[in-house]
Tab-separated table of C-alpha atoms and ligand atoms in Angstrom:
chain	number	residue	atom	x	y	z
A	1	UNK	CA	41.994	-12.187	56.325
A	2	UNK	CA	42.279	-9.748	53.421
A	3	UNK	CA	40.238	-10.086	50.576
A	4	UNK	CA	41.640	-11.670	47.181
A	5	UNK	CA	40.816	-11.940	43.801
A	6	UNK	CA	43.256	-14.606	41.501
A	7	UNK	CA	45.159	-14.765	45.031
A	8	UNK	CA	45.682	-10.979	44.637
A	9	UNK	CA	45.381	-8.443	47.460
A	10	UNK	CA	42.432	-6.049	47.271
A	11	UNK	CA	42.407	-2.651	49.183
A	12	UNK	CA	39.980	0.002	49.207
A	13	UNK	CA	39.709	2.677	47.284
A	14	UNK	CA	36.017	4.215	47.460
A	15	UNK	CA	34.071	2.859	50.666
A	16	UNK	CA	30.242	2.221	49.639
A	17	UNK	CA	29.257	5.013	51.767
A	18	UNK	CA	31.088	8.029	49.944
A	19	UNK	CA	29.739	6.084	46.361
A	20	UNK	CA	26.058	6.597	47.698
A	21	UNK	CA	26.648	10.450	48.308
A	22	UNK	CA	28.557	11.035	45.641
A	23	UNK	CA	25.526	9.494	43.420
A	24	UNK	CA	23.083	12.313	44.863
A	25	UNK	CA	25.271	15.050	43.986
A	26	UNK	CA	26.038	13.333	40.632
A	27	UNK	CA	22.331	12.933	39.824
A	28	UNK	CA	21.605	17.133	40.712
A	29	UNK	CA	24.464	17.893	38.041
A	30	UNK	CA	22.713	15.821	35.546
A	31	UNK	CA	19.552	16.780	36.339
A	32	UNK	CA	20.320	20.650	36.262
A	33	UNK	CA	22.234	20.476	33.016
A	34	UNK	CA	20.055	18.188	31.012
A	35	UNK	CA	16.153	19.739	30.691
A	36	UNK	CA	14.835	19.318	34.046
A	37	UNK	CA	11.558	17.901	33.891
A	38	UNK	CA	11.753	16.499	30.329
A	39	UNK	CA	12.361	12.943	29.767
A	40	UNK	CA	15.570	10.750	29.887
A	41	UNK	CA	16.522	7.753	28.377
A	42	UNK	CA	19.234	6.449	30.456
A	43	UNK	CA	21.122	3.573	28.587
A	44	UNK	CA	23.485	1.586	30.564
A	45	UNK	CA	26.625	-0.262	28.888
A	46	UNK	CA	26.800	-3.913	30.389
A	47	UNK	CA	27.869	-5.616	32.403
A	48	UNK	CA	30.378	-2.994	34.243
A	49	UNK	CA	27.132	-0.114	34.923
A	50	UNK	CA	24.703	-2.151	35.960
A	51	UNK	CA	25.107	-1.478	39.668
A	52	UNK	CA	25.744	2.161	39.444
A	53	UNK	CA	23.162	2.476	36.656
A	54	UNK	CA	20.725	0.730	39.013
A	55	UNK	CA	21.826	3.229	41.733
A	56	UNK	CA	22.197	6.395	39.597
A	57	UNK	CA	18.664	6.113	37.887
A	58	UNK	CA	16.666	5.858	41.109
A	59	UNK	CA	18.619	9.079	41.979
A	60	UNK	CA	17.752	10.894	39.304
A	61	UNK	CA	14.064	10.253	39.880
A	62	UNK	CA	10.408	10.447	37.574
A	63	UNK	CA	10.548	10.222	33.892
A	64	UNK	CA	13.021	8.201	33.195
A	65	UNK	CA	12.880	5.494	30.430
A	66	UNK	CA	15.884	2.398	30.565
A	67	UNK	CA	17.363	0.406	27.718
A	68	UNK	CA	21.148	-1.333	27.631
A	69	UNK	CA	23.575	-2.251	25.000
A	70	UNK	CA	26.680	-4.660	24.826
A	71	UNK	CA	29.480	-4.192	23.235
A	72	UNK	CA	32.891	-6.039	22.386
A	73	UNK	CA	35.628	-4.863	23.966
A	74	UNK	CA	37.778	-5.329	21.525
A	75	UNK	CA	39.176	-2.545	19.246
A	76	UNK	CA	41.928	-2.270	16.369
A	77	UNK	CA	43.859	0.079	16.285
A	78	UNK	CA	41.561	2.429	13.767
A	79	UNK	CA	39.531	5.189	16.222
A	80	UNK	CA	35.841	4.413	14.279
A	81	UNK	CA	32.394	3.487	15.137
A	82	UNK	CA	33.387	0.992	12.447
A	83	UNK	CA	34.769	-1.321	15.126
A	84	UNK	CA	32.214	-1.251	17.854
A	85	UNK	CA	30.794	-4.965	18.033
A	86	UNK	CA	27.021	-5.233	19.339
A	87	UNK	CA	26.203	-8.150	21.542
A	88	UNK	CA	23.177	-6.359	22.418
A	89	UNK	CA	21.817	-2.684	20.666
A	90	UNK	CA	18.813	-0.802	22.178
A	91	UNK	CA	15.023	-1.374	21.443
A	92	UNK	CA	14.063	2.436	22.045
A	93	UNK	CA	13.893	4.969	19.502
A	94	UNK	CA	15.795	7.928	20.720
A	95	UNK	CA	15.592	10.436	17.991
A	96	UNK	CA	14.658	14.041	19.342
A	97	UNK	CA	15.472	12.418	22.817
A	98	UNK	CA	17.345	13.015	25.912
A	99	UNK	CA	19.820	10.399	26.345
A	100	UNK	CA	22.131	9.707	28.643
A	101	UNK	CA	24.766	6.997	28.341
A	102	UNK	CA	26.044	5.631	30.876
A	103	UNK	CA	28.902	3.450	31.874
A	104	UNK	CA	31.361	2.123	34.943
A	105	UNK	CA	34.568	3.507	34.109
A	106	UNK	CA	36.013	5.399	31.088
A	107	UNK	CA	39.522	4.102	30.672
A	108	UNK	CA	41.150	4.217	27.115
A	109	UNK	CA	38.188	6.303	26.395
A	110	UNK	CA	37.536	4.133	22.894
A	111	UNK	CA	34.415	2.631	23.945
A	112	UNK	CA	32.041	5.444	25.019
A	113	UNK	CA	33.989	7.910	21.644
A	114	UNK	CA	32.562	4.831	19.619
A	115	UNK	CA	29.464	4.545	21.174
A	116	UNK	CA	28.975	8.508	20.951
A	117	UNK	CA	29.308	8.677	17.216
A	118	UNK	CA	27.071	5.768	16.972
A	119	UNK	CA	24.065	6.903	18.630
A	120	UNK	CA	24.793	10.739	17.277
A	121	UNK	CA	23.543	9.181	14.272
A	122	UNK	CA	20.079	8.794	15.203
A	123	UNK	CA	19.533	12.043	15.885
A	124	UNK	CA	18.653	12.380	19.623
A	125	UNK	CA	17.693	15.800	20.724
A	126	UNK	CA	20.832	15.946	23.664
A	127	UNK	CA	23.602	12.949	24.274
A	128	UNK	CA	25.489	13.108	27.344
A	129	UNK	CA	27.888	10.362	28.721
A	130	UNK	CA	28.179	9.726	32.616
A	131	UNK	CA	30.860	7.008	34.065
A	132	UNK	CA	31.159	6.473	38.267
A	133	UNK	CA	35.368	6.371	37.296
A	134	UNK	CA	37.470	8.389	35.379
A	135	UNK	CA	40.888	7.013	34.832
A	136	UNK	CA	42.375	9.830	33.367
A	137	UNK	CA	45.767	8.956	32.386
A	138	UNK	CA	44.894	6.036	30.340
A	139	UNK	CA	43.340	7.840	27.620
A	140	UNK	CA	44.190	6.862	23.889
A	141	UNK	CA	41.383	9.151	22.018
A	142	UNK	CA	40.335	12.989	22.669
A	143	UNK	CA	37.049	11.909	24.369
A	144	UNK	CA	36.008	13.087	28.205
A	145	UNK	CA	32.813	12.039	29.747
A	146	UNK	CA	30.482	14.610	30.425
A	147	UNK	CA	29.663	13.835	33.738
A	148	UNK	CA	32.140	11.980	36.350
A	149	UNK	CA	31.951	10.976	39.500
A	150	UNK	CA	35.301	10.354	40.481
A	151	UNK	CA	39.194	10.481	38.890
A	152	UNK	CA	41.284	7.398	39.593
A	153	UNK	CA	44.839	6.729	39.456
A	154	UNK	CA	45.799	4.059	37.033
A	155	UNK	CA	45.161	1.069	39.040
A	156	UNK	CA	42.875	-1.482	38.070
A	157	UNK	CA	39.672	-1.701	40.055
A	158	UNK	CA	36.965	-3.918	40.941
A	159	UNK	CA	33.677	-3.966	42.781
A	160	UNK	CA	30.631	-2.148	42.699
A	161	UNK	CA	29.539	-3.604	39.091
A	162	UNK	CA	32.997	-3.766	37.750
A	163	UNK	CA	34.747	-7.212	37.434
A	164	UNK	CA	38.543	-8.416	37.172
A	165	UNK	CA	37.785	-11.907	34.939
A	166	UNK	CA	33.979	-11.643	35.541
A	167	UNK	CA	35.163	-11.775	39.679
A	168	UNK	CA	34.265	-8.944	42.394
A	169	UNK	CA	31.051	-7.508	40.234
A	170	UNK	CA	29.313	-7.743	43.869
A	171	UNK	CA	31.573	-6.141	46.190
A	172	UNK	CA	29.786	-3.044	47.723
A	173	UNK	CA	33.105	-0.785	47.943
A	174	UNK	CA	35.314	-0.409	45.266
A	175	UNK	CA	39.068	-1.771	45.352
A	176	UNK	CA	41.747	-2.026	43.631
A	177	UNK	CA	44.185	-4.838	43.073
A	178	UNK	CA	47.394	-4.619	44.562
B	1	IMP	P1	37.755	2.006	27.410
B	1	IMP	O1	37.134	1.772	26.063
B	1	IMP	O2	39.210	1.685	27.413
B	1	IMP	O3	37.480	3.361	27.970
B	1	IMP	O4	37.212	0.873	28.324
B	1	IMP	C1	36.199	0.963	29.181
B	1	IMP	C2	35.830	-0.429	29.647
B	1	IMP	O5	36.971	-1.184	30.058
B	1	IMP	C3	34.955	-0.283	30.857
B	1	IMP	O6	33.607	-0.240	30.496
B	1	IMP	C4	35.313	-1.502	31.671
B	1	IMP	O7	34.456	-2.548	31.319
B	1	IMP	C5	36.721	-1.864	31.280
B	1	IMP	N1	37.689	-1.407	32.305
B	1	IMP	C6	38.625	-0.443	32.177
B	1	IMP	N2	39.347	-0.284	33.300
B	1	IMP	C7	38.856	-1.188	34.181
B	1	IMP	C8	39.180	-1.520	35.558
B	1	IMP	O8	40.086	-0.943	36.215
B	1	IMP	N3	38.427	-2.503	36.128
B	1	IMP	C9	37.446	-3.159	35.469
B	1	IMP	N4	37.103	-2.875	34.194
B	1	IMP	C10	37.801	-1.902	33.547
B	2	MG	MG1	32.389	-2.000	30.473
């Protein structure tokens, strides 16, 4: 029996066991770029990151500090911080900070350009952006994460965090739907 989501098909695309090594080499770049031993406040976007945000923080080890936002999805069709809608907006004050933002996938790329220029604004010291997927094609605004940990074709993916209609968040590989 295959699996199925909405009666579709799934089939692997990154097994659970090349996710987990990927995360350690992931969490070195990060690490190496961004001041070693200094502090990070890692902020994940829910729901999609909160699996690989679980994952990648305990990777990246000591003296880190946590705090999430939510956002709407929804955009029109103006590129501005304007637009982002927060369900949820962090409770940590990250001016002269190391922050990293992190999220599942980066897509049409609107969401974490939005989220940039929003947080830019309170002056942390360093802002990087980290996603698990990068679906490169798709991309509607001039915005690349800074760290990735793996290019995707333009198929539409679940598991490992990320959901098709709030279904396959707990699958431990990811797939995509055929
Ligand atoms: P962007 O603003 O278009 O880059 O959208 C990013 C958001 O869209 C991600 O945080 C995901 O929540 C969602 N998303 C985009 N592609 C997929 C997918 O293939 N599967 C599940 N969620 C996706
Ligand atoms: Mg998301």
């Amino acid at each position: 029996m295959s699996l199925r989501i909405k009666n579709k098909e799934l089939e692997i695309l990154i097994p659970e066991s090349n996710i987990k090594s990927r995360l350690k080499s992931l969490a070195d770049e990060i690490r190496k770029e961004m001041n070693k031993n200094e502090e990070i406040i890692a902020i994940g976007i829910l729901k999609g990151s909160f699996i690989f945000f679980a994952d990648l923080v305990r990777e990246l080890g000591s003296n880190i500090k946590i705090d999430f936002v939510v956002v709407s999805s929804y955009f029109d069709k103006m590129e501005s911080s304007q637009n982002i809608v927060f369900k949820k907006d962090i409770e940590v004050d990250i001016k002269g900070k190391n922050v990293l933002l992190i999220d599942d996938i980066i897509d049409t790329g609107r969401t974490l350009k939005a989220l940039v220029e929003y947080f830019q604004k309170k002056n942390p010291k360093n802002l990087k952006t980290c996603v698990l997927l990068d679906k490169k094609e798709r991309r509607e605004v001039n915005y690349d994460a800074d760290f990735v940990g793996f290019e995707i074709p333009d198929k539409f993916v679940v598991g490992y965090g990320l959901d098709w209609g709030e279904e396959g968040r707990t699958l431990k590989d990811i797939y995509f739907v055929k």
